[in-house]
XYZ file of C-alpha atoms in Angstrom:
566
model
C -4.466 52.609 14.920
C -4.346 49.676 17.039
C -4.150 47.030 16.449
C -5.540 44.698 17.471
C -4.473 41.394 20.245
C -1.445 44.222 20.647
C -2.160 45.736 24.325
C -0.332 48.675 24.351
C 0.114 50.657 26.538
C -1.925 54.682 27.960
C 1.157 56.097 29.509
C 3.763 55.428 26.913
C 1.184 56.732 24.299
C 0.676 60.034 26.244
C 4.340 60.474 26.729
C 5.031 59.992 22.238
C 2.656 62.720 22.598
C 4.119 65.139 24.191
C 1.346 65.307 27.439
C 3.168 64.815 30.397
C 6.875 63.305 30.700
C 9.163 60.794 31.506
C 9.093 61.714 34.931
C 5.730 62.338 35.804
C 4.491 58.677 34.089
C 6.278 57.415 36.433
C 4.567 59.620 38.913
C 1.248 58.704 37.260
C 2.237 55.489 37.989
C 3.385 54.887 41.494
C -0.196 56.623 42.125
C -1.513 54.314 40.915
C 0.044 51.880 42.256
C -0.645 52.979 46.070
C -4.725 53.283 45.341
C -5.381 50.484 42.601
C -7.010 53.702 40.524
C -7.098 54.550 36.447
C -3.218 56.322 35.538
C -5.718 58.837 33.917
C -6.965 59.331 37.163
C -3.469 58.682 39.180
C -2.470 61.776 36.745
C -5.373 63.589 37.470
C -5.527 63.516 40.931
C -1.579 65.093 40.670
C -2.414 67.552 38.895
C -0.449 66.297 35.344
C -2.531 66.749 33.018
C -6.665 67.001 32.706
C -8.894 64.139 30.989
C -9.767 65.704 28.245
C -6.195 66.523 27.699
C -5.799 62.637 27.773
C -8.707 62.855 25.444
C -7.310 64.694 22.864
C -4.049 63.561 24.098
C -5.659 59.602 23.227
C -7.465 60.320 20.250
C -4.813 61.557 17.879
C -2.283 58.834 18.836
C -4.944 56.929 18.104
C -6.240 57.571 15.105
C -10.171 57.241 16.241
C -12.370 59.538 17.234
C -13.359 61.110 20.723
C -17.048 62.499 22.070
C -18.120 64.383 24.769
C -20.781 62.511 26.044
C -22.520 65.549 27.841
C -24.426 66.582 24.890
C -24.529 62.600 23.689
C -28.305 60.931 23.201
C -26.954 56.839 24.227
C -28.953 54.852 22.087
C -30.771 52.894 25.435
C -32.119 49.872 23.658
C -28.531 49.126 23.133
C -27.381 49.955 26.799
C -29.683 47.480 27.957
C -28.293 44.892 26.211
C -24.521 45.489 28.909
C -24.873 44.307 31.957
C -24.703 47.758 34.545
C -21.307 46.272 36.989
C -19.943 44.895 33.170
C -20.229 47.988 32.472
C -18.865 49.740 35.658
C -15.579 47.841 35.142
C -15.040 48.057 31.835
C -15.032 51.393 31.621
C -17.474 51.220 29.389
C -21.064 52.661 27.467
C -22.742 51.149 23.877
C -23.698 54.603 21.449
C -25.134 53.703 18.299
C -24.469 50.902 15.837
C -24.704 50.599 12.201
C -24.304 47.100 10.937
C -22.284 45.079 11.550
C -20.856 47.594 13.882
C -21.087 48.973 16.800
C -19.858 51.399 18.514
C -18.472 51.933 22.190
C -16.753 55.371 24.406
C -14.414 53.732 25.958
C -11.537 55.335 28.808
C -8.980 53.467 27.635
C -9.013 52.214 24.116
C -5.833 50.557 24.172
C -7.859 47.555 26.411
C -7.993 45.447 22.581
C -8.950 41.675 25.571
C -11.949 43.731 26.975
C -12.814 44.833 23.143
C -13.179 41.161 21.825
C -14.263 40.537 24.906
C -17.049 42.811 23.598
C -17.182 42.035 20.683
C -18.210 38.228 20.831
C -21.386 39.085 24.067
C -22.205 41.494 21.575
C -21.515 39.167 17.996
C -21.041 42.792 16.383
C -17.213 44.374 15.659
C -16.593 46.888 17.909
C -14.668 50.291 17.228
C -13.908 52.441 20.450
C -14.376 55.943 21.056
C -12.447 57.796 23.809
C -14.546 59.767 26.227
C -12.848 60.512 29.611
C -13.713 59.079 33.123
C -16.312 62.288 34.313
C -18.364 61.837 30.944
C -18.721 58.761 31.575
C -19.305 58.393 35.399
C -21.591 60.848 34.141
C -23.318 58.843 31.224
C -23.790 55.334 33.232
C -25.170 57.467 36.353
C -27.552 58.111 33.645
C -28.954 55.431 31.494
C -28.091 52.534 34.437
C -28.648 54.808 37.727
C -26.499 55.431 41.236
C -28.792 52.240 41.846
C -26.505 49.737 40.333
C -23.633 50.725 43.453
C -26.155 51.405 45.484
C -28.031 47.707 45.536
C -24.123 46.245 45.888
C -24.177 47.991 49.372
C -26.994 47.005 50.469
C -26.576 43.699 49.707
C -22.794 43.413 51.530
C -24.936 45.397 54.179
C -27.051 42.128 54.415
C -24.385 39.663 54.105
C -21.859 41.495 57.654
C -25.761 41.601 59.543
C -24.431 45.621 60.452
C -25.376 46.721 63.201
C -26.753 50.189 63.859
C -24.517 51.496 66.444
C -21.259 50.114 64.481
C -20.181 52.914 63.217
C -18.277 56.437 64.885
C -18.316 59.795 63.367
C -15.854 62.049 61.971
C -15.035 64.762 62.745
C -14.952 66.165 59.404
C -17.894 64.518 57.239
C -17.330 63.608 53.367
C -18.719 62.988 51.213
C -16.304 60.955 48.901
C -16.915 56.792 48.995
C -14.104 54.720 50.126
C -15.118 50.855 49.599
C -12.744 50.705 53.244
C -14.938 52.146 55.306
C -18.506 50.375 56.514
C -21.475 49.392 54.433
C -23.935 52.056 55.958
C -21.240 54.566 55.950
C -20.999 53.718 51.528
C -24.256 53.979 50.831
C -25.623 56.925 52.703
C -22.654 58.550 51.852
C -23.260 57.740 48.430
C -27.407 59.098 49.002
C -25.527 62.456 49.202
C -22.795 62.032 46.227
C -25.188 61.857 44.149
C -27.918 64.630 45.590
C -24.526 66.313 45.075
C -24.253 65.908 41.654
C -27.651 65.885 40.996
C -28.148 69.526 42.800
C -29.779 68.268 45.010
C -32.250 70.816 48.050
C -33.584 68.471 49.485
C -33.732 65.088 50.059
C -36.087 62.943 51.648
C -36.117 59.548 53.350
C -39.113 57.709 53.050
C -40.162 54.588 55.056
C -42.895 52.812 54.168
C -44.717 49.540 54.730
C -42.502 47.315 53.004
C -39.805 49.302 52.154
C -37.803 52.123 52.436
C -37.508 55.128 49.620
C -35.483 57.495 49.685
C -36.466 61.259 46.907
C -34.772 64.490 45.706
C -35.649 67.553 45.386
C -34.647 68.699 42.309
C -34.998 72.384 40.457
C -37.967 72.435 43.331
C -39.461 69.384 41.494
C -39.664 65.256 44.024
C -38.084 62.297 41.554
C -37.763 59.112 42.971
C -35.031 58.144 42.862
C -34.338 54.800 44.789
C -36.132 51.935 47.037
C -34.090 49.527 48.973
C -35.097 47.114 51.109
C -36.654 47.237 54.424
C -34.180 45.641 56.638
C -32.064 48.662 55.792
C -34.596 51.642 57.595
C -33.282 51.062 61.314
C -29.093 51.687 59.591
C -29.689 54.075 57.263
C -32.028 56.446 60.037
C -29.281 55.622 62.893
C -26.082 56.855 60.756
C -27.634 59.650 60.014
C -28.837 60.576 63.372
C -25.502 60.305 64.761
C -24.240 62.402 61.951
C -26.954 65.257 62.573
C -25.892 64.866 66.994
C -29.343 63.472 67.489
C -30.945 60.984 70.029
C -31.016 57.739 68.041
C -32.959 56.429 71.391
C -35.674 58.535 70.376
C -38.208 57.784 67.870
C -41.372 58.895 69.077
C -40.479 62.275 69.036
C -39.705 64.565 65.926
C -36.119 66.102 66.158
C -34.340 69.153 64.456
C -30.096 69.174 63.419
C -27.470 69.545 61.708
C -24.451 68.868 60.482
C -21.687 70.082 57.765
C -19.680 67.543 54.634
C -17.203 68.231 53.186
C -17.050 68.178 48.776
C -14.595 69.111 46.729
C -13.417 71.756 48.872
C -16.832 73.700 50.127
C -18.708 73.433 53.654
C -22.172 72.217 52.337
C -24.518 72.066 55.550
C -27.475 70.123 55.837
C -30.178 70.944 58.333
C -31.991 67.272 59.754
C -35.727 66.829 60.037
C -37.137 63.548 61.724
C -41.161 63.293 62.241
C -42.296 60.412 62.647
C -45.311 58.106 61.313
C -46.474 55.422 60.812
C -44.290 53.130 59.325
C -40.784 55.244 60.611
C -38.848 57.731 61.003
C -39.190 60.120 57.905
C -36.125 62.141 57.620
C -35.809 65.478 55.182
C -32.479 66.910 54.629
C -32.146 69.879 53.303
C -28.262 71.130 52.013
C -27.233 73.962 51.466
C -24.017 75.151 49.982
C -22.407 78.314 51.167
C -21.391 79.249 48.677
C -23.908 79.705 46.509
C -25.855 82.020 48.483
C -24.530 85.179 48.337
C -25.167 87.099 45.344
C -25.023 90.200 43.943
C -28.457 92.281 44.361
C -27.603 92.294 40.580
C -27.469 88.509 39.615
C -31.036 88.011 41.694
C -32.623 88.684 38.312
C -34.829 91.337 39.209
C -36.375 93.622 36.030
C -33.742 97.050 36.171
C -37.374 99.358 37.128
C -37.392 96.968 40.965
C -34.239 96.766 41.566
C -34.236 100.560 41.190
C -37.018 100.435 44.087
C -35.001 97.936 45.737
C -31.995 99.258 46.596
C -34.507 102.612 46.846
C -36.488 101.039 49.701
C -32.196 99.663 51.084
C -31.108 103.042 50.127
C -33.752 104.573 53.527
C -32.183 105.160 57.088
C -35.204 104.022 58.208
C -38.442 101.595 57.482
C -39.832 97.898 57.158
C -37.953 96.014 53.593
C -39.900 93.099 54.500
C -39.559 89.945 51.367
C -41.969 86.817 51.246
C -42.695 83.528 49.427
C -43.750 80.158 50.829
C -40.127 77.757 52.188
C -37.582 77.237 49.635
C -38.109 80.510 47.601
C -35.169 82.326 48.099
C -36.485 84.687 50.193
C -32.938 83.912 52.527
C -31.176 84.256 49.975
C -32.359 88.083 48.607
C -32.039 89.026 52.748
C -27.904 88.501 52.739
C -27.401 89.134 48.894
C -29.264 92.828 50.301
C -26.542 93.001 53.639
C -23.691 92.534 51.485
C -24.917 95.342 48.437
C -25.004 97.390 51.906
C -22.133 96.494 54.278
C -19.220 98.440 55.781
C -17.800 100.420 57.981
C -19.721 102.851 58.570
C -22.798 101.468 59.699
C -22.797 98.392 62.950
C -25.602 95.735 60.869
C -27.129 92.577 63.851
C -28.831 90.422 62.879
C -31.456 87.172 64.444
C -31.663 84.498 62.694
C -33.140 80.705 63.608
C -30.327 79.384 61.870
C -27.031 81.705 61.337
C -26.914 80.495 57.373
C -23.584 82.328 56.334
C -21.356 84.640 58.758
C -21.008 87.542 56.927
C -17.649 90.553 57.663
C -18.888 92.496 60.011
C -21.918 92.077 60.284
C -22.959 90.542 64.352
C -25.110 87.675 64.014
C -27.324 85.949 66.445
C -29.003 82.648 66.851
C -31.800 81.625 67.994
C -31.994 79.872 71.030
C -36.206 78.892 71.360
C -35.111 76.088 75.182
C -33.486 79.053 76.490
C -35.777 81.743 75.553
C -33.075 83.390 73.126
C -36.383 83.755 70.469
C -36.751 86.057 67.801
C -38.597 88.871 70.039
C -36.304 88.683 73.287
C -33.074 88.447 70.807
C -35.218 92.441 68.702
C -35.275 93.812 72.016
C -31.646 93.339 73.057
C -30.469 93.883 69.657
C -32.123 97.357 70.191
C -30.053 98.478 73.224
C -26.745 97.070 70.729
C -26.875 100.530 68.119
C -28.280 98.894 65.969
C -27.804 100.928 61.810
C -29.778 97.680 60.593
C -31.225 94.975 62.088
C -32.578 91.539 60.225
C -34.871 89.643 62.526
C -35.153 86.167 60.626
C -38.490 85.733 60.153
C -41.777 87.599 61.756
C -43.831 84.403 63.708
C -45.715 85.712 66.453
C -47.082 89.705 67.018
C -44.677 90.294 70.109
C -41.946 90.093 66.994
C -43.975 91.516 64.161
C -44.489 95.237 67.599
C -40.805 95.184 68.260
C -39.872 95.413 64.649
C -42.295 97.888 64.114
C -41.540 100.137 66.657
C -37.120 100.015 65.503
C -38.493 100.819 62.191
C -40.177 103.810 63.783
C -37.570 104.894 66.373
C -34.583 105.083 63.354
C -33.537 101.711 62.178
C -33.485 100.140 59.188
C -35.454 96.483 58.722
C -35.301 93.380 56.959
C -37.335 90.747 57.825
C -39.333 87.434 56.116
C -43.243 87.030 56.037
C -45.114 83.346 55.196
C -47.612 84.787 52.439
C -48.323 84.171 49.146
C -48.313 87.910 47.384
C -47.145 91.345 48.000
C -49.619 93.571 49.810
C -50.989 89.642 51.557
C -48.349 90.789 54.140
C -50.263 93.692 55.487
C -52.943 92.261 56.181
C -50.971 89.040 57.784
C -49.333 92.287 59.836
C -52.537 94.292 60.774
C -54.055 90.308 61.637
C -50.900 90.041 64.076
C -52.097 92.841 65.727
C -50.172 96.414 65.084
C -51.946 98.827 63.839
C -52.554 99.529 60.727
C -51.557 103.391 61.190
C -48.638 101.589 62.805
C -47.801 99.416 59.255
C -49.305 102.868 57.145
C -46.182 104.294 58.852
C -43.331 101.716 58.573
C -43.157 99.625 56.042
C -41.283 100.750 53.695
C -41.443 97.485 50.084
C -42.424 94.747 50.648
C -41.097 92.370 48.101
C -42.677 88.084 46.665
C -41.071 86.135 45.455
C -40.597 82.621 43.510
C -38.554 79.934 42.650
C -38.784 79.410 39.106
C -38.171 76.127 36.925
C -35.118 77.824 34.032
C -34.913 76.412 30.093
C -32.444 73.839 29.694
C -29.840 75.716 27.819
C -28.378 72.947 25.719
C -31.624 71.916 24.297
C -33.337 75.282 24.243
C -35.926 76.232 21.130
C -38.975 78.499 19.965
C -42.187 79.500 18.963
C -44.850 82.128 18.665
C -47.053 82.036 20.686
C -50.281 81.359 18.548
C -53.498 83.804 19.492
C -55.096 82.413 22.075
C -52.424 82.892 24.347
C -51.782 85.615 23.990
C -55.034 86.691 24.798
C -54.570 84.153 27.370
C -51.779 85.777 28.671
C -53.459 89.351 28.398
C -50.444 90.191 25.569
C -50.848 93.478 22.972
C -53.042 91.434 20.672
C -51.599 90.852 17.466
C -48.437 91.491 17.611
C -45.463 88.360 16.801
C -43.892 87.123 21.170
C -42.051 84.376 20.409
C -41.329 81.953 23.654
C -39.306 79.386 24.487
C -39.149 75.811 25.925
C -36.807 72.828 26.091
C -36.254 69.963 24.358
C -35.373 66.916 26.866
C -31.810 65.798 26.911
C -29.226 64.322 28.882
C -27.870 67.873 31.118
C -30.764 68.007 32.106
C -32.239 64.130 32.306
C -35.353 64.865 29.746
C -37.015 67.347 32.424
C -36.460 70.453 29.777
C -35.213 71.945 32.735
C -31.986 72.683 35.162
C -31.396 75.041 37.324
C -34.330 77.963 38.970
C -34.064 82.037 38.844
C -36.198 84.131 40.644
C -39.268 85.968 39.075
C -40.384 89.037 42.320
C -43.050 91.428 42.784
C -42.625 94.350 44.624
C -45.238 96.608 46.389
C -43.695 100.191 47.226
C -45.516 102.623 49.223
C -47.297 105.244 48.367
C -49.549 108.116 50.027
C -52.694 106.332 48.053
C -51.963 103.068 49.381
C -50.909 104.504 53.167
C -54.712 105.425 53.577
C -55.948 102.345 51.862
C -53.939 100.813 54.671
C -55.543 103.058 56.906
C -58.790 102.746 56.332
C -58.398 99.197 56.236
C -58.261 98.356 53.256
C -58.013 94.637 51.800
C -55.652 92.440 49.732
C -57.543 92.959 46.510
C -57.962 96.534 47.160
C -54.742 97.444 48.017
C -53.305 94.907 44.874
C -55.054 96.432 42.259
C -53.897 100.094 42.812
C -50.403 99.211 43.316
C -50.457 97.446 39.910
C -52.049 100.503 38.790
C -48.776 102.421 40.280
C -46.919 99.993 38.204
C -46.130 97.122 40.670
C -45.458 93.850 38.729
C -47.276 91.434 39.470
C -45.097 87.441 39.675
C -47.578 86.470 36.696
C -46.418 89.390 34.792
C -42.184 89.589 36.035
C -42.792 85.719 34.455
C -43.820 86.532 31.267
C -41.533 88.770 30.548
C -38.772 86.443 31.764
C -40.221 84.014 29.106
C -40.518 86.605 26.742
C -36.830 87.443 27.166
C -35.745 82.731 26.515
C -34.866 82.394 30.007
C -38.174 79.680 31.841
C -41.347 78.571 29.659
C -44.828 79.787 29.665
C -46.307 76.734 30.800
C -44.034 76.679 33.728
C -44.827 80.619 34.781
C -48.948 79.860 34.351
C -47.991 76.994 36.811
C -45.619 79.069 39.108
C -48.276 81.670 39.727
C -51.168 83.177 40.319
C -53.895 84.802 38.115
C -53.344 89.220 38.574
C -56.753 90.712 39.680
C-alpha cells in the first residue's frame, strides 16, 4: 500500500510489476518530455502497453481498487463540488462518498500532493481508485460536458481578437486538437472531435439573435450541445467555409461544399450546406464515415423472408429495384451493399451519383455536375451507350430520369435507384405522377424497398417487461399470448436516453399479377398496399414490431417512427 507524503514514481512501479522494461521506460520518459504528456499516454502512443494494462498493474502493486467508468454511475452532487478545470488538470473525478471518505477516480493514484489538496477541498479523506485516461476523459465530458474545453478556446479567441482571415487550410485536415493551432482552428476541431466521439450524423451551426448554437443529431434526434457568444459567429462560419472551399465573401446565397477529415487513420467525409437566415448563415454538416458505408446484405437487418425477396430481385437480369424513404433513412447504405453483393468481373456495373460517396472496385462511377449539364438523366443516357449490365442511378428526381430508367429496365438492364416516398406502394403512384405510363411501370418494376432508421435499445441498461392486454390489442397481436418487450433504463453509455445506435426496418413490395393489374387500372396506393399486405408483405410497423419482440428496439420507438398500416 502506498504511503502518504512519499512521491513514488509510476514508471518504477510499472517496471516492478513487469508491465514494461527499463528500456521501454526510457523511451516512454523521452516521449513524455518531448510532448509534455502523461507517462501512461506516452507508453500507449509508443505501442509498448495499453491503458488497461497500466491500470491493472498499478492496482495490483499499490493494492488499491481499479474501476471501469464506462458502466459506473458517478455521484453528480460530488462532481458539482469540484471545479471542472481542476478535475481536468489533475485528471480525476469524484465517484462516491461514504461516511468521512470519498473515493476518487484517478489515472495517477501516486499523486499524493493532489490527494492531500483534494482532501482539504472536500473536507474528507480521499481514497484513490485507479482508472484509464480514456475512461476518465469520457466521464469528464459526460458529467461536465465538452463546454469547458470550448469555453477556454473561446476566451483565448476573445483575448487575441482573432480575425476571420488569419488561418490557412492544410492539405490534410485532422480532428486532433493541438494547443499550437490558432484558437478558431482549435474551436472548430473540438466541435468535430466531440461530434465524432458521439457518433453524430449531422452537425448544426445555428446563429441566433444574441448567440451561436451548436446542435448534434445523434441516433436521429437533435440535441443542443453548445451555446457560444455571438461575436465568434463569423469566425466559426468562415473557418468551416474555408475548409469546404466555399466563398467566404458570399453570405447572401446558399452554398454547398465538402471536405475530408482524417480521424484515427480513417477518412471521414463531411458534406457542408450553408443557407442565409435572419441572424446569419446557418450551416449543416453531414458526417459520412466511409468505413461504415458498406455492409453485407446479410447485415442490413432484413427478416429472412424479406432478405430472400430482396436477393431474388437482385438476381433478375432486368427490371427496376427502388429503395425509398426520407433523407437519412439509410437508402445509400442499402444500395451500396446491394452493388457490393452482386459486383464481379462478369458484369459491367455503371453508376451516376450525386455525390459519389464510396468508391467501389471494378464498378464505373460517374458524378452529377448540374452546372455543365451532367444531370442524372444525361448521365443515364450516356451510360446506356457503355454496354452496361447493371445501372445504379443515385436518385430519380424528375420525369426525364424516370422515363430513361424505365426504358433501360425494359431493354434488358437491371436498374437500382432511390425515390423519396413514405412507403413502398407510394412509389408506384409517384412514378405515374412523374409522367411514366402505368403499363410501363407495371412492366418494369421488380421490387420496392421502403425503409426507416430507428433507435436501437442500449445493451448496457436494457430491461424487459410483459406487454399489457391493451398493448396487445393496439398492436394487433395474437390475443391470449404473453409478449415480452424491452426498453433502456438510461445509463452513462447512452447518456440516459435508453438508446444507443440505430437499425433499419423495412417493407418490401414485390410485383405479382394482381398488383400489376391494379397499376394498369390506376389503383390507389391504399388499394395496392392492401393487396400487397394480403400477399404477405410486412409493413414498416409490422417489421418494427418483430424487431421490438426480438429485443432490438422499443415498442415506443416503433410506434413513434411508423404509421399504422391499412
